[in-house]
Coordinates of C-alpha atoms in Angstrom, one line a residue:
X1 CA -153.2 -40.9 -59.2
X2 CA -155.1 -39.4 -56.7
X3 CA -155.3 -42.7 -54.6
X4 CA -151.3 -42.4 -54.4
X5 CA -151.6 -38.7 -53.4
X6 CA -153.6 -39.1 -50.5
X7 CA -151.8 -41.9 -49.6
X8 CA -148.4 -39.5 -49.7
X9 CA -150.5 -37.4 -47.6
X10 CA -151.3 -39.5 -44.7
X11 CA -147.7 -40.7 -44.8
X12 CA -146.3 -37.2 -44.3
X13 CA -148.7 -36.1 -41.9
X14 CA -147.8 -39.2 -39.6
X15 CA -144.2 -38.3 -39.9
X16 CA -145.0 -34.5 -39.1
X17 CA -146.8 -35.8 -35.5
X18 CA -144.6 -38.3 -34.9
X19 CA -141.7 -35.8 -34.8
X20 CA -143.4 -33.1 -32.6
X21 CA -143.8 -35.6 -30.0
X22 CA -140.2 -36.8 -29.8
X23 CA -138.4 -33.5 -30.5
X24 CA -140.4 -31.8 -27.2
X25 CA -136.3 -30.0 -25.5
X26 CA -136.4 -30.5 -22.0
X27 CA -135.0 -27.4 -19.9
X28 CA -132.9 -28.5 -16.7
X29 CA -132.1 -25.9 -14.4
X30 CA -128.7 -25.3 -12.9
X31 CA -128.3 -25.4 -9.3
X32 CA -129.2 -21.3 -8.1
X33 CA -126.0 -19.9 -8.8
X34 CA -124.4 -21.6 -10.4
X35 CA -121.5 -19.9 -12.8
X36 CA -121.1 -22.2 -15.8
X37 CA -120.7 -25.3 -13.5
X38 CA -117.6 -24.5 -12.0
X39 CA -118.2 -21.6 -9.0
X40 CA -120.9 -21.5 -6.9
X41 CA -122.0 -18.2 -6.3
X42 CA -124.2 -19.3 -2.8
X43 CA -121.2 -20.7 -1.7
X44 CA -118.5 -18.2 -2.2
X45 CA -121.2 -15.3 -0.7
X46 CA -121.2 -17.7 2.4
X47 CA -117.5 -18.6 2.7
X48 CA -115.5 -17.0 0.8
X49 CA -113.0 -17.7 -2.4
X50 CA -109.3 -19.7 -1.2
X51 CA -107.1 -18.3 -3.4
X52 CA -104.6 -20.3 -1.7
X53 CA -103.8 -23.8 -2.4
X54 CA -101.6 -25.2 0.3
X55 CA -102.8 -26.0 3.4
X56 CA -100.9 -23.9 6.6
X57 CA -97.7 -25.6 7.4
X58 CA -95.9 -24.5 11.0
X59 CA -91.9 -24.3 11.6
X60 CA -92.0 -26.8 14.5
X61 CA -90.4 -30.0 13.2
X62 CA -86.8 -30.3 12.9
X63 CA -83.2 -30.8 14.6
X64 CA -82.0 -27.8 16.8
X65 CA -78.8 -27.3 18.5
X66 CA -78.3 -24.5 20.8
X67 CA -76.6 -22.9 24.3
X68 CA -78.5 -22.8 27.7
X69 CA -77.8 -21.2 30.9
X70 CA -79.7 -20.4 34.2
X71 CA -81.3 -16.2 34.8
X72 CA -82.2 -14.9 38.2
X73 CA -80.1 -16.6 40.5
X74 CA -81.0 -16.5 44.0
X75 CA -79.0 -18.4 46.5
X76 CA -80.8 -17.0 49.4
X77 CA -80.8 -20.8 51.3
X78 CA -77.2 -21.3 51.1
X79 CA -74.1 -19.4 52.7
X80 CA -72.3 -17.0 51.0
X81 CA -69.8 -19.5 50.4
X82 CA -72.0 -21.6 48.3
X83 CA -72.9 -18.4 46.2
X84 CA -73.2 -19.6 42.1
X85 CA -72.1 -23.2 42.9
X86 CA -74.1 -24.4 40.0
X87 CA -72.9 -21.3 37.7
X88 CA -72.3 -22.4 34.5
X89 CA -70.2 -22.2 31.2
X90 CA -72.5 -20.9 28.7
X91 CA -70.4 -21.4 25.8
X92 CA -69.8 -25.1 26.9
X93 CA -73.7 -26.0 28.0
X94 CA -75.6 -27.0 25.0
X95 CA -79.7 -28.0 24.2
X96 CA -80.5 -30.2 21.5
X97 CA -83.6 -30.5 20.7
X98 CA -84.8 -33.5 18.3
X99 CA -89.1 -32.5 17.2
X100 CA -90.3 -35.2 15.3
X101 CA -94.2 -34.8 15.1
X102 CA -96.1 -31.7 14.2
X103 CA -99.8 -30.4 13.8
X104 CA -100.4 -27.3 12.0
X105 CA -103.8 -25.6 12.0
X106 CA -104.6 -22.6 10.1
X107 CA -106.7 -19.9 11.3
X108 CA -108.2 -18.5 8.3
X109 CA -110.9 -19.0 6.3
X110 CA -109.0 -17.6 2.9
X111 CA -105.9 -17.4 4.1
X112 CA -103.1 -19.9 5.0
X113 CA -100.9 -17.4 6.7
X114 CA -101.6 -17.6 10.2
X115 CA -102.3 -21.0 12.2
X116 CA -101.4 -22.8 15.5
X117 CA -99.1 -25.5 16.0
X118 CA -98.9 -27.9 18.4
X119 CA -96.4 -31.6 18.2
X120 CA -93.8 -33.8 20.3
X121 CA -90.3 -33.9 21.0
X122 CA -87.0 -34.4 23.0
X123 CA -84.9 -32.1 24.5
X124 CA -81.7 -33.1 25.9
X125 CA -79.8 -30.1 28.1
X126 CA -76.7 -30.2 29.1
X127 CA -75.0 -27.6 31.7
X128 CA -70.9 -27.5 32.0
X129 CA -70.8 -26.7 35.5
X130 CA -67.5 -25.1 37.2
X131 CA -64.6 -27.8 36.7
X132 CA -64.3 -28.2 40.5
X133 CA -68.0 -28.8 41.3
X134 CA -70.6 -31.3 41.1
X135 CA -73.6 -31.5 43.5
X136 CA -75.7 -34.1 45.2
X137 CA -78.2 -34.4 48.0
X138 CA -78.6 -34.1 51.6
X139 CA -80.6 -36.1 53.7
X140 CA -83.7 -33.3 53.5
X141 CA -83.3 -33.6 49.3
X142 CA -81.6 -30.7 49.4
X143 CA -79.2 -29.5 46.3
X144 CA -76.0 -29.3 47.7
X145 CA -72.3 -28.7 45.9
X146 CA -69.8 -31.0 46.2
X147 CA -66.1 -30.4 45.6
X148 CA -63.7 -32.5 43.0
X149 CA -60.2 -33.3 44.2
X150 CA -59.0 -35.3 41.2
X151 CA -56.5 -34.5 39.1
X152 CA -56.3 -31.6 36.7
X153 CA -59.0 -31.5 33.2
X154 CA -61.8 -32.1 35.3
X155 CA -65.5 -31.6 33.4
X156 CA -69.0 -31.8 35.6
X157 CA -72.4 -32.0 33.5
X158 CA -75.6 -31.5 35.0
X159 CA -78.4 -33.3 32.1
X160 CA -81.7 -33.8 31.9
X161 CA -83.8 -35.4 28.9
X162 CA -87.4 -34.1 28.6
X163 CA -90.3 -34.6 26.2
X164 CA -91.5 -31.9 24.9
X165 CA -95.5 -30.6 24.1
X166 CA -95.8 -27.2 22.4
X167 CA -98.7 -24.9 21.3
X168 CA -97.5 -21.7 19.5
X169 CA -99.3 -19.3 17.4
X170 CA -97.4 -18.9 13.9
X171 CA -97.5 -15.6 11.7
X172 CA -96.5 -16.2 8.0
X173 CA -95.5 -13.4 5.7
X174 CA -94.6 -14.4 2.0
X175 CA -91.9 -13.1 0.6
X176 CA -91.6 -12.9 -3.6
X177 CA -93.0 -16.7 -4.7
X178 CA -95.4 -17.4 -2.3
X179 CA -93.1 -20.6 -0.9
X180 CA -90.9 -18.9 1.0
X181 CA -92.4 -16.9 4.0
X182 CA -91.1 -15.1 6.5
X183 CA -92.2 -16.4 10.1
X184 CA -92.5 -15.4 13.9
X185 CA -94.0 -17.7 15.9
X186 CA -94.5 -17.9 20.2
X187 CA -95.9 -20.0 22.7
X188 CA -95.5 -22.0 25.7
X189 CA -94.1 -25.8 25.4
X190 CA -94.6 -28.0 28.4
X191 CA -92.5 -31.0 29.8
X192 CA -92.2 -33.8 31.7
X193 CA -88.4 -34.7 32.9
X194 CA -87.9 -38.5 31.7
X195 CA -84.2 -38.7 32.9
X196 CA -81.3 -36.5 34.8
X197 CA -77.6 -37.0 35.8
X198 CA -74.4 -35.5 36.7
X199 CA -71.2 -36.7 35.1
X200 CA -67.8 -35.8 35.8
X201 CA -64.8 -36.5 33.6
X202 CA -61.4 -36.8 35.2
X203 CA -58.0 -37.9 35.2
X204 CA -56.8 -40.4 37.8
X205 CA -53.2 -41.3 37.9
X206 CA -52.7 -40.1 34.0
X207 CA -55.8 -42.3 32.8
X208 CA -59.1 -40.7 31.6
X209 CA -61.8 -41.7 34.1
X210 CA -65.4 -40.9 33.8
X211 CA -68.2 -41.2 36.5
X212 CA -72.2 -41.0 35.5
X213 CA -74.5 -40.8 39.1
X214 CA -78.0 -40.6 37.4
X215 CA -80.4 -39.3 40.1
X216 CA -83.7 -36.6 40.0
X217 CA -81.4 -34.4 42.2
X218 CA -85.2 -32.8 43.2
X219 CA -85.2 -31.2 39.5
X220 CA -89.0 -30.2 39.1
X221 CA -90.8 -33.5 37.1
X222 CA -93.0 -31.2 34.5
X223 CA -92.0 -27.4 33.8
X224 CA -93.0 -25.0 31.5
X225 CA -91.2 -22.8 29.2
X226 CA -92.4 -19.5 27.2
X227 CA -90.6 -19.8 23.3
X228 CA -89.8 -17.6 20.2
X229 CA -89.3 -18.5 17.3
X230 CA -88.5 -17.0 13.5
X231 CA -86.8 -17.5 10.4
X232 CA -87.0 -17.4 6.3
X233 CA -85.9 -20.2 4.4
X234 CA -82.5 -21.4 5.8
X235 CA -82.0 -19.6 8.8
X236 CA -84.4 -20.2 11.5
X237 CA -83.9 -19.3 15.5
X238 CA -85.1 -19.9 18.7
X239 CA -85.5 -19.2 22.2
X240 CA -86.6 -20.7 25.2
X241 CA -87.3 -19.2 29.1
X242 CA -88.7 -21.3 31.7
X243 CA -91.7 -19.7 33.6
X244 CA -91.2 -22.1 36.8
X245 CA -87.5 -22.5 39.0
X246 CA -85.6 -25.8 37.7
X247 CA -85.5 -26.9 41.2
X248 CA -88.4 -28.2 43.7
X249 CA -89.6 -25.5 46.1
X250 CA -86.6 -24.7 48.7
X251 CA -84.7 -27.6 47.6
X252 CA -82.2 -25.9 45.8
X253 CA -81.1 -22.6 44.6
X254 CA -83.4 -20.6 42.2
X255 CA -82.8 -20.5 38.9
X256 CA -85.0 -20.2 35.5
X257 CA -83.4 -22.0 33.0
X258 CA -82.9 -20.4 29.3
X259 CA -81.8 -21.1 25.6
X260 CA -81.3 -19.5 22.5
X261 CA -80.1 -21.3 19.1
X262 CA -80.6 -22.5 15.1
X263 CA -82.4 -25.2 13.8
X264 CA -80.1 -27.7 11.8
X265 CA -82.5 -29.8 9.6
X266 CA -86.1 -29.0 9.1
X267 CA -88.6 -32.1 8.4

């Protein structure tokens, strides 16, 4: 019996030691800071929380259709009989403008309210010019008018195409659920002219006749343009104002070209 008990007792105290070795608790640390694995506190002392989820997204892409017209005449090279020769029908002169890429950027670390903008697109402008008056050039590239002696319902375009580069700064106010914001947005957009004609459409002997000269007509290659923009949800506007005379330096009559209009489809 007391064989078997001592036995019983070496047994148990094996047991006991083996135990205390395997049952040792390791402590790992969690990363300084560290708030239940999910927020680090080092991190949100050095950049801050985003309590916003979307990234900034600027008003620049989309379809607009608007009026244009020319500001600050000065017709100081030509006779007083060639005064506004190139005056135009605002009503009847119309810019299309077709922006198919944008960039946005925000500006903010925990914000996504404010950012810049920047993209590409086409701008086709159209001017309805007087109905008996087209122009061409003189030997010296010189804009002059020219007078239409067709018959009567007599239209004369001056177009140009351009592609477009803009960098605006966009402001972003929300309004109720956080998707639909409030925006005002300006810059500058620059442009290089990639095509330019006049057409006149006319009657001849009771048929409809129409005649396309395509030219540079000493239009200025690249221009720039100061722009404003706004809107909130559906209704977004524009405005353009060139900061450089459409024409080439004394080759025609100075005028800054301008336009004002809505955006049709946004992308």
């Amino acid at each position: 019996m007391k064989r078997i008990f001592l036995i019983f007792l070496a047994i148990f105290s094996s047991f006991l030691a083996f135990a205390q070795e395997n049952d040792s608790i390791i402590v790992v640390k969690s990363p300084a800071g560290r708030l239940s694995g999910l927020i680090d506190i080092q991190d949100l002392v050095n950049e801050g929380y985003n309590f916003w989820d979307e990234k900034f997204e600027g008003h620049w892409a989309g379809v607009e259709l608007g009026i244009n017209g020319f500001a600050n005449a000065d017709y100081s090279l030509y006779s007083s009989t060639d005064n506004n020769f190139l005056k135009n029908d605002l009503l009847r002169s119309n810019i299309l403008n077709l922006n198919v890429l944008q960039y946005s950027k925000g500006l903010q670390q925990n914000r996504n309210t404010i950012g810049l903008i920047t993209g590409l697109g086409l701008s086709l402008q159209s001017y309805r010019l007087s109905n008996s008056t087209t122009i061409i050039l003189d030997e010296n590239r010189k804009v002059k008018p020219k007078m239409l002696i067709f018959d009567s319902n007599q239209k004369s375009k001056l177009s140009s195409v351009y592609l477009e580069v803009p960098l605006l700064v966009e402001f972003q106010i929300p309004v109720g659920h956080n998707a639909n914001r409030l925006y005002f947005s300006a810059g500058i957009t620059g442009a290089k002219r990639l095509e330019s004609h006049t057409k006149v459409k006319y009657r001849k002997d009771g048929k409809r006749e129409k005649l396309k000269s395509p030219g540079d007509y000493s239009i200025r290659e690249y221009k720039v343009a100061g722009t404003f923009r706004m809107g909130y949800r559906w209704v977004n506007l524009f405005a353009t104002y060139d900061l450089v005379p459409l024409f080439e330096d004394r080759r025609g009559p100075e005028l800054f070209p301008f336009a004002a209009g809505i955006k049709l489809i946004s992308f």
